mmCIF file of C-alpha atoms in Angstrom:
data_model
loop_
_atom_site.group_PDB
_atom_site.id
_atom_site.type_symbol
_atom_site.label_atom_id
_atom_site.label_comp_id
_atom_site.label_asym_id
_atom_site.label_seq_id
_atom_site.Cartn_x
_atom_site.Cartn_y
_atom_site.Cartn_z
ATOM 1 C CA UNK D 28 -4.099 6.929 -21.917
ATOM 2 C CA UNK D 29 0.166 6.107 -22.463
ATOM 3 C CA UNK D 30 1.355 6.791 -18.849
ATOM 4 C CA UNK D 31 4.940 6.502 -20.220
ATOM 5 C CA UNK D 32 5.738 3.762 -17.646
ATOM 6 C CA UNK D 33 6.868 0.846 -20.454
ATOM 7 C CA UNK D 34 10.284 -0.549 -18.812
ATOM 8 C CA UNK D 35 9.754 0.729 -15.809
ATOM 9 C CA UNK D 36 11.011 -1.250 -12.601
ATOM 10 C CA UNK D 37 8.235 -1.417 -10.084
ATOM 11 C CA UNK D 38 8.218 -2.920 -6.330
ATOM 12 C CA UNK D 39 4.643 -3.734 -5.048
ATOM 13 C CA UNK D 40 4.813 -4.380 -1.457
ATOM 14 C CA UNK D 41 2.822 -6.852 -0.035
ATOM 15 C CA UNK D 42 1.309 -7.901 -3.641
ATOM 16 C CA UNK D 43 -0.173 -11.208 -3.574
ATOM 17 C CA UNK D 44 -3.679 -10.318 -2.652
ATOM 18 C CA UNK D 45 -6.219 -7.436 -2.638
ATOM 19 C CA UNK D 46 -5.145 -3.792 -3.227
ATOM 20 C CA UNK D 47 -1.197 -4.954 -3.470
ATOM 21 C CA UNK D 48 -2.504 -7.545 -6.145
ATOM 22 C CA UNK D 49 -4.391 -4.833 -8.161
ATOM 23 C CA UNK D 50 -1.602 -2.602 -8.360
ATOM 24 C CA UNK D 51 0.786 -5.107 -9.418
ATOM 25 C CA UNK D 52 -1.724 -6.201 -12.384
ATOM 26 C CA UNK D 53 -2.017 -2.542 -13.165
ATOM 27 C CA UNK D 54 1.562 -1.683 -13.586
ATOM 28 C CA UNK D 55 1.972 -4.754 -15.916
ATOM 29 C CA UNK D 56 -0.761 -3.752 -18.081
ATOM 30 C CA UNK D 57 1.344 -0.480 -18.747
ATOM 31 C CA UNK D 58 4.442 -2.178 -19.362
ATOM 32 C CA UNK D 59 6.218 -2.159 -16.227
ATOM 33 C CA UNK D 60 8.940 -4.798 -15.041
ATOM 34 C CA UNK D 61 7.337 -5.712 -11.651
ATOM 35 C CA UNK D 62 8.197 -7.368 -8.694
ATOM 36 C CA UNK D 63 5.990 -8.739 -6.159
ATOM 37 C CA UNK D 64 6.393 -10.016 -2.716
ATOM 38 C CA UNK D 65 4.540 -11.772 0.305
ATOM 39 C CA UNK D 66 5.341 -13.926 3.043
ATOM 40 C CA UNK D 67 3.677 -16.664 1.131
ATOM 41 C CA UNK D 68 5.255 -17.698 -1.901
ATOM 42 C CA UNK D 69 2.186 -20.314 -2.351
ATOM 43 C CA UNK D 70 -0.042 -17.087 -2.389
ATOM 44 C CA UNK D 71 2.057 -15.203 -4.889
ATOM 45 C CA UNK D 72 2.200 -18.120 -7.255
ATOM 46 C CA UNK D 73 -1.769 -18.707 -6.969
ATOM 47 C CA UNK D 74 -2.062 -14.839 -7.607
ATOM 48 C CA UNK D 75 -0.258 -14.741 -10.825
ATOM 49 C CA UNK D 76 0.073 -18.363 -12.324
ATOM 50 C CA UNK D 77 -2.465 -17.246 -14.675
ATOM 51 C CA UNK D 78 -0.736 -13.833 -15.679
ATOM 52 C CA UNK D 79 -2.572 -12.054 -18.633
ATOM 53 C CA UNK D 80 0.294 -9.647 -19.831
ATOM 54 C CA UNK D 81 3.320 -10.213 -21.773
ATOM 55 C CA UNK D 82 5.639 -9.966 -18.654
ATOM 56 C CA UNK D 83 5.615 -12.335 -15.846
ATOM 57 C CA UNK D 84 6.025 -10.659 -12.359
ATOM 58 C CA UNK D 85 9.208 -11.369 -10.542
ATOM 59 C CA UNK D 86 8.121 -13.280 -7.321
ATOM 60 C CA UNK D 87 9.750 -12.681 -4.079
ATOM 61 C CA UNK D 88 9.090 -14.052 -0.729
ATOM 62 C CA UNK D 89 9.316 -11.393 1.885
ATOM 63 C CA UNK D 90 8.291 -10.857 5.758
ATOM 64 C CA UNK D 91 8.282 -7.041 5.899
ATOM 65 C CA UNK D 92 8.652 -7.132 9.715
ATOM 66 C CA UNK D 93 12.294 -8.438 9.217
ATOM 67 C CA UNK D 94 15.362 -6.183 8.398
ATOM 68 C CA UNK D 95 17.166 -8.843 6.488
ATOM 69 C CA UNK D 96 14.291 -9.646 4.085
ATOM 70 C CA UNK D 97 13.940 -6.334 3.006
ATOM 71 C CA UNK D 98 17.464 -5.884 2.352
ATOM 72 C CA UNK D 99 17.329 -9.209 0.436
ATOM 73 C CA UNK D 100 14.001 -8.308 -1.285
ATOM 74 C CA UNK D 101 15.920 -5.201 -2.822
ATOM 75 C CA UNK D 102 19.496 -6.520 -3.722
ATOM 76 C CA UNK D 103 17.479 -9.222 -5.745
ATOM 77 C CA UNK D 104 15.406 -6.395 -7.848
ATOM 78 C CA UNK D 105 18.532 -5.009 -8.112
ATOM 79 C CA UNK D 106 20.103 -7.834 -9.728
ATOM 80 C CA UNK D 107 17.359 -8.792 -12.040
ATOM 81 C CA UNK D 108 16.126 -5.356 -13.221
ATOM 82 C CA UNK D 109 19.051 -2.922 -12.534
ATOM 83 C CA UNK D 110 17.093 -0.969 -9.320
ATOM 84 C CA UNK D 111 13.571 0.130 -8.815
ATOM 85 C CA UNK D 112 11.770 3.379 -10.230
ATOM 86 C CA UNK D 113 8.373 2.851 -8.773
ATOM 87 C CA UNK D 114 8.105 1.467 -4.916
ATOM 88 C CA UNK D 115 4.632 1.019 -3.731
ATOM 89 C CA UNK D 116 4.393 0.309 0.005
ATOM 90 C CA UNK D 117 1.739 -1.509 1.009
ATOM 91 C CA UNK D 118 1.165 -3.895 3.936
ATOM 92 C CA UNK D 119 -1.631 -5.333 5.359
ATOM 93 C CA UNK D 120 -3.521 -3.892 7.878
ATOM 94 C CA UNK D 121 -2.380 -4.284 11.909
ATOM 95 C CA UNK D 122 -4.620 -5.823 14.495
ATOM 96 C CA UNK D 123 -7.699 -4.060 15.402
ATOM 97 C CA UNK D 124 -8.408 -3.098 19.046
ATOM 98 C CA UNK D 125 -8.168 -0.028 21.611
ATOM 99 C CA UNK D 126 -5.950 0.576 24.376
ATOM 100 C CA UNK D 127 -6.755 -1.912 26.463
ATOM 101 C CA UNK D 128 -6.367 -4.637 24.062
ATOM 102 C CA UNK D 129 -3.440 -4.001 22.843
ATOM 103 C CA UNK D 130 0.075 -4.876 24.694
ATOM 104 C CA UNK D 131 3.602 -4.075 24.103
ATOM 105 C CA UNK D 132 4.480 -6.999 21.347
ATOM 106 C CA UNK D 133 1.297 -5.791 19.647
ATOM 107 C CA UNK D 134 2.648 -2.005 19.385
ATOM 108 C CA UNK D 135 6.262 -3.220 18.560
ATOM 109 C CA UNK D 136 4.768 -5.355 15.640
ATOM 110 C CA UNK D 137 2.759 -2.752 13.871
ATOM 111 C CA UNK D 138 5.378 -0.424 14.151
ATOM 112 C CA UNK D 139 7.663 -2.567 12.120
ATOM 113 C CA UNK D 140 4.967 -3.666 10.062
ATOM 114 C CA UNK D 141 3.475 -0.406 9.190
ATOM 115 C CA UNK D 142 6.011 2.267 9.736
ATOM 116 C CA UNK D 143 9.311 0.580 9.241
ATOM 117 C CA UNK D 144 8.618 -1.239 6.429
ATOM 118 C CA UNK D 145 8.034 1.447 4.215
ATOM 119 C CA UNK D 146 11.223 3.453 5.468
ATOM 120 C CA UNK D 147 13.386 0.390 5.084
ATOM 121 C CA UNK D 148 12.410 -0.260 1.613
ATOM 122 C CA UNK D 149 12.322 3.561 0.581
ATOM 123 C CA UNK D 150 15.823 4.044 2.061
ATOM 124 C CA UNK D 151 17.130 1.747 0.077
ATOM 125 C CA UNK D 152 15.799 2.629 -3.089
ATOM 126 C CA UNK D 153 16.288 6.239 -2.924
ATOM 127 C CA UNK D 154 20.019 5.819 -4.073
ATOM 128 C CA UNK D 155 19.006 4.524 -7.194
ATOM 129 C CA UNK D 156 16.405 6.754 -7.789
ATOM 130 C CA UNK D 157 18.692 9.771 -7.159
ATOM 131 C CA UNK D 158 21.276 8.498 -9.794
ATOM 132 C CA UNK D 159 18.578 8.356 -12.401
ATOM 133 C CA UNK D 160 17.049 11.599 -11.285
ATOM 134 C CA UNK D 161 13.593 10.050 -11.588
ATOM 135 C CA UNK D 162 11.684 7.922 -9.429
ATOM 136 C CA UNK D 163 7.946 7.423 -7.855
ATOM 137 C CA UNK D 164 7.123 6.180 -4.302
ATOM 138 C CA UNK D 165 3.497 5.639 -3.286
ATOM 139 C CA UNK D 166 2.397 4.474 -0.089
ATOM 140 C CA UNK D 167 -0.876 2.809 0.399
ATOM 141 C CA UNK D 168 -2.361 3.873 3.570
ATOM 142 C CA UNK D 169 -6.098 4.347 4.958
ATOM 143 C CA UNK D 170 -8.712 7.055 5.304
ATOM 144 C CA UNK D 171 -7.878 6.428 8.978
ATOM 145 C CA UNK D 172 -4.939 9.145 8.364
ATOM 146 C CA UNK D 173 -7.571 11.591 7.546
ATOM 147 C CA UNK D 174 -10.183 10.381 10.460
ATOM 148 C CA UNK D 175 -9.248 7.913 12.838
ATOM 149 C CA UNK D 176 -11.439 4.763 12.798
ATOM 150 C CA UNK D 177 -12.826 3.226 16.257
ATOM 151 C CA UNK D 178 -11.098 -0.050 17.239
ATOM 152 C CA UNK D 179 -8.280 0.976 14.723
ATOM 153 C CA UNK D 180 -5.866 2.419 17.066
ATOM 154 C CA UNK D 181 -2.493 0.951 15.805
ATOM 155 C CA UNK D 182 -3.434 1.460 12.520
ATOM 156 C CA UNK D 183 -4.497 4.955 13.339
ATOM 157 C CA UNK D 184 -1.140 5.455 15.081
ATOM 158 C CA UNK D 185 1.520 4.182 12.462
ATOM 159 C CA UNK D 186 -0.409 5.136 9.371
ATOM 160 C CA UNK D 187 -0.401 8.804 10.293
ATOM 161 C CA UNK D 188 3.166 8.589 11.144
ATOM 162 C CA UNK D 189 4.148 7.439 7.508
ATOM 163 C CA UNK D 190 2.146 10.187 6.121
ATOM 164 C CA UNK D 191 3.998 12.649 8.300
ATOM 165 C CA UNK D 192 7.862 10.833 6.986
ATOM 166 C CA UNK D 193 6.713 10.947 3.332
ATOM 167 C CA UNK D 194 5.835 14.834 3.693
ATOM 168 C CA UNK D 195 9.236 15.314 5.124
ATOM 169 C CA UNK D 196 11.276 13.351 3.106
ATOM 170 C CA UNK D 197 9.330 14.660 -0.300
ATOM 171 C CA UNK D 198 10.761 17.979 0.172
ATOM 172 C CA UNK D 199 14.126 16.413 0.224
ATOM 173 C CA UNK D 200 14.348 14.523 -2.700
ATOM 174 C CA UNK D 201 12.058 16.834 -5.012
ATOM 175 C CA UNK D 202 14.971 18.115 -6.770
ATOM 176 C CA UNK D 203 15.937 14.733 -8.107
ATOM 177 C CA UNK D 204 12.657 14.237 -9.816
ATOM 178 C CA UNK D 205 11.484 11.851 -7.292
ATOM 179 C CA UNK D 206 7.754 12.234 -5.990
ATOM 180 C CA UNK D 207 6.555 10.781 -2.728
ATOM 181 C CA UNK D 208 2.856 10.389 -2.244
ATOM 182 C CA UNK D 209 -0.053 8.593 -0.124
ATOM 183 C CA UNK D 210 -3.003 7.106 -1.022
ATOM 184 C CA UNK D 211 -5.915 6.702 1.389
ATOM 185 C CA UNK D 212 -8.263 3.972 0.365
ATOM 186 C CA UNK D 213 -11.598 4.148 2.017
ATOM 187 C CA UNK D 214 -13.946 0.901 2.486
ATOM 188 C CA UNK D 215 -12.681 -1.535 -0.092
ATOM 189 C CA UNK D 216 -13.652 -5.135 -0.877
ATOM 190 C CA UNK D 217 -10.566 -7.174 0.631
ATOM 191 C CA UNK D 218 -9.535 -9.729 2.941
ATOM 192 C CA UNK D 219 -9.114 -7.101 5.621
ATOM 193 C CA UNK D 220 -12.246 -5.743 5.206
ATOM 194 C CA UNK D 221 -13.840 -9.098 5.569
ATOM 195 C CA UNK D 222 -12.031 -9.587 8.757
ATOM 196 C CA UNK D 223 -12.771 -6.461 9.967
ATOM 197 C CA UNK D 224 -16.460 -7.124 9.247
ATOM 198 C CA UNK D 225 -16.310 -10.566 10.532
ATOM 199 C CA UNK D 226 -14.599 -8.859 13.863
ATOM 200 C CA UNK D 227 -17.428 -6.444 14.411
ATOM 201 C CA UNK D 228 -19.708 -9.270 13.754
ATOM 202 C CA UNK D 229 -18.974 -11.222 16.877
ATOM 203 C CA UNK D 230 -19.161 -7.951 18.574
ATOM 204 C CA UNK D 231 -22.567 -6.671 17.596
ATOM 205 C CA UNK D 232 -24.207 -10.186 16.710
ATOM 206 C CA UNK D 233 -25.046 -8.677 13.009
ATOM 207 C CA UNK D 234 -24.375 -10.894 10.286
ATOM 208 C CA UNK D 235 -20.997 -10.297 8.102
ATOM 209 C CA UNK D 236 -23.357 -9.014 5.581
ATOM 210 C CA UNK D 237 -24.734 -6.517 7.796
ATOM 211 C CA UNK D 238 -22.000 -5.122 8.813
ATOM 212 C CA UNK D 239 -20.412 -4.746 5.045
ATOM 213 C CA UNK D 240 -23.808 -3.386 4.206
ATOM 214 C CA UNK D 241 -24.144 -0.810 7.063
ATOM 215 C CA UNK D 242 -20.564 0.239 5.707
ATOM 216 C CA UNK D 243 -22.019 1.119 2.427
ATOM 217 C CA UNK D 244 -24.664 3.003 3.802
ATOM 218 C CA UNK D 245 -22.565 5.515 5.089
ATOM 219 C CA UNK D 246 -20.985 6.236 2.276
ATOM 220 C CA UNK D 247 -22.393 8.883 -0.452
ATOM 221 C CA UNK D 248 -21.703 6.517 -3.410
ATOM 222 C CA UNK D 249 -23.913 3.845 -1.571
ATOM 223 C CA UNK D 250 -21.277 1.395 -2.385
ATOM 224 C CA UNK D 251 -17.867 -0.421 -1.263
ATOM 225 C CA UNK D 252 -14.814 0.374 -3.448
ATOM 226 C CA UNK D 253 -13.145 -2.226 -5.461
ATOM 227 C CA UNK D 254 -9.201 -2.735 -5.515
ATOM 228 C CA UNK D 255 -9.030 -1.999 -9.207
ATOM 229 C CA UNK D 256 -10.114 1.727 -8.449
ATOM 230 C CA UNK D 257 -7.613 2.101 -6.062
ATOM 231 C CA UNK D 258 -5.049 0.614 -8.624
ATOM 232 C CA UNK D 259 -6.034 3.079 -11.068
ATOM 233 C CA UNK D 260 -4.811 6.421 -8.504
ATOM 234 C CA UNK D 261 -1.891 4.597 -7.747
ATOM 235 C CA UNK D 262 -0.805 4.095 -11.520
ATOM 236 C CA UNK D 263 -1.476 7.453 -12.389
ATOM 237 C CA UNK D 264 0.728 8.921 -9.482
ATOM 238 C CA UNK D 265 3.653 6.712 -10.782
ATOM 239 C CA UNK D 266 3.466 7.990 -14.267
ATOM 240 C CA UNK D 267 5.178 11.142 -15.762
ATOM 241 C CA UNK D 268 1.445 12.380 -15.851
ATOM 242 C CA UNK D 269 1.724 13.103 -12.326
ATOM 243 C CA UNK D 270 5.262 14.720 -12.086
ATOM 244 C CA UNK D 271 4.395 18.028 -10.480
ATOM 245 C CA UNK D 272 2.214 16.207 -7.688
ATOM 246 C CA UNK D 273 4.516 15.225 -4.326
ATOM 247 C CA UNK D 274 3.685 15.362 -0.888
ATOM 248 C CA UNK D 275 -0.067 14.761 -0.864
ATOM 249 C CA UNK D 276 -2.362 12.425 0.837
ATOM 250 C CA UNK D 277 -5.445 11.890 -1.797
ATOM 251 C CA UNK D 278 -8.074 9.676 -0.232
ATOM 252 C CA UNK D 279 -10.474 7.631 -2.546
ATOM 253 C CA UNK D 280 -13.483 6.726 -0.914
ATOM 254 C CA UNK D 281 -16.571 7.446 -2.768
ATOM 255 C CA UNK D 282 -16.737 10.984 -0.522
ATOM 256 C CA UNK D 283 -17.057 9.548 2.858
ATOM 257 C CA UNK D 284 -14.798 11.978 4.390
ATOM 258 C CA UNK D 285 -16.158 15.170 4.908
ATOM 259 C CA UNK D 286 -13.264 17.054 5.478
ATOM 260 C CA UNK D 287 -12.551 19.912 3.127
ATOM 261 C CA UNK D 288 -8.624 19.597 3.389
#
């Protein structure tokens, strides 16, 4: 299917690995001009050094917890591409922990990482989208916005705040043909999931492999997701085909969440 994305300018945040990288590769396959960013230039170069597509991604070093880094990244994209048509807000998951484990510094760091980074990128990208009367903003969140996950208090709190922000803003910008949606992945085979499995392993004494297997057993499809499967949904939401979908949060979890809404 032709998604009509050839020549569109995209920024995928935190895209040196995992879901972010898979999304960037999906948009490259569709012929987008893609900017990728990470705190680590080395990770970006390693991930995209064997780019299999006609257009190489623009590599940007950016710490999304720093306001000036975000502003510089958007300026670089505007200078290189002319603006952002598709913004995919993504970030690594904040530190696991319950109330007794989390001090004020961890709360502040997660607030900047998960919520404010997306708000800042969005605020800078929207003026050009309004001028073009076209834009797509997709936030990568988590199934924790549908059903909180034990030991992930920071993620549960700020990712839920992000979908409230997106829903509110989607109403403001719909008249400019700008859509804003959230993708809520379930358990996906990334380094983040391996970190969570390792944390659980240390607590319970189970092997990391057993922890991952027990996660899969809870899912009706009896397996964990692949990053490419999440990327496919993001690519669709970025396309003209999804032009009437906005303000939604779509879970992609193999049936794990039992809620009917």
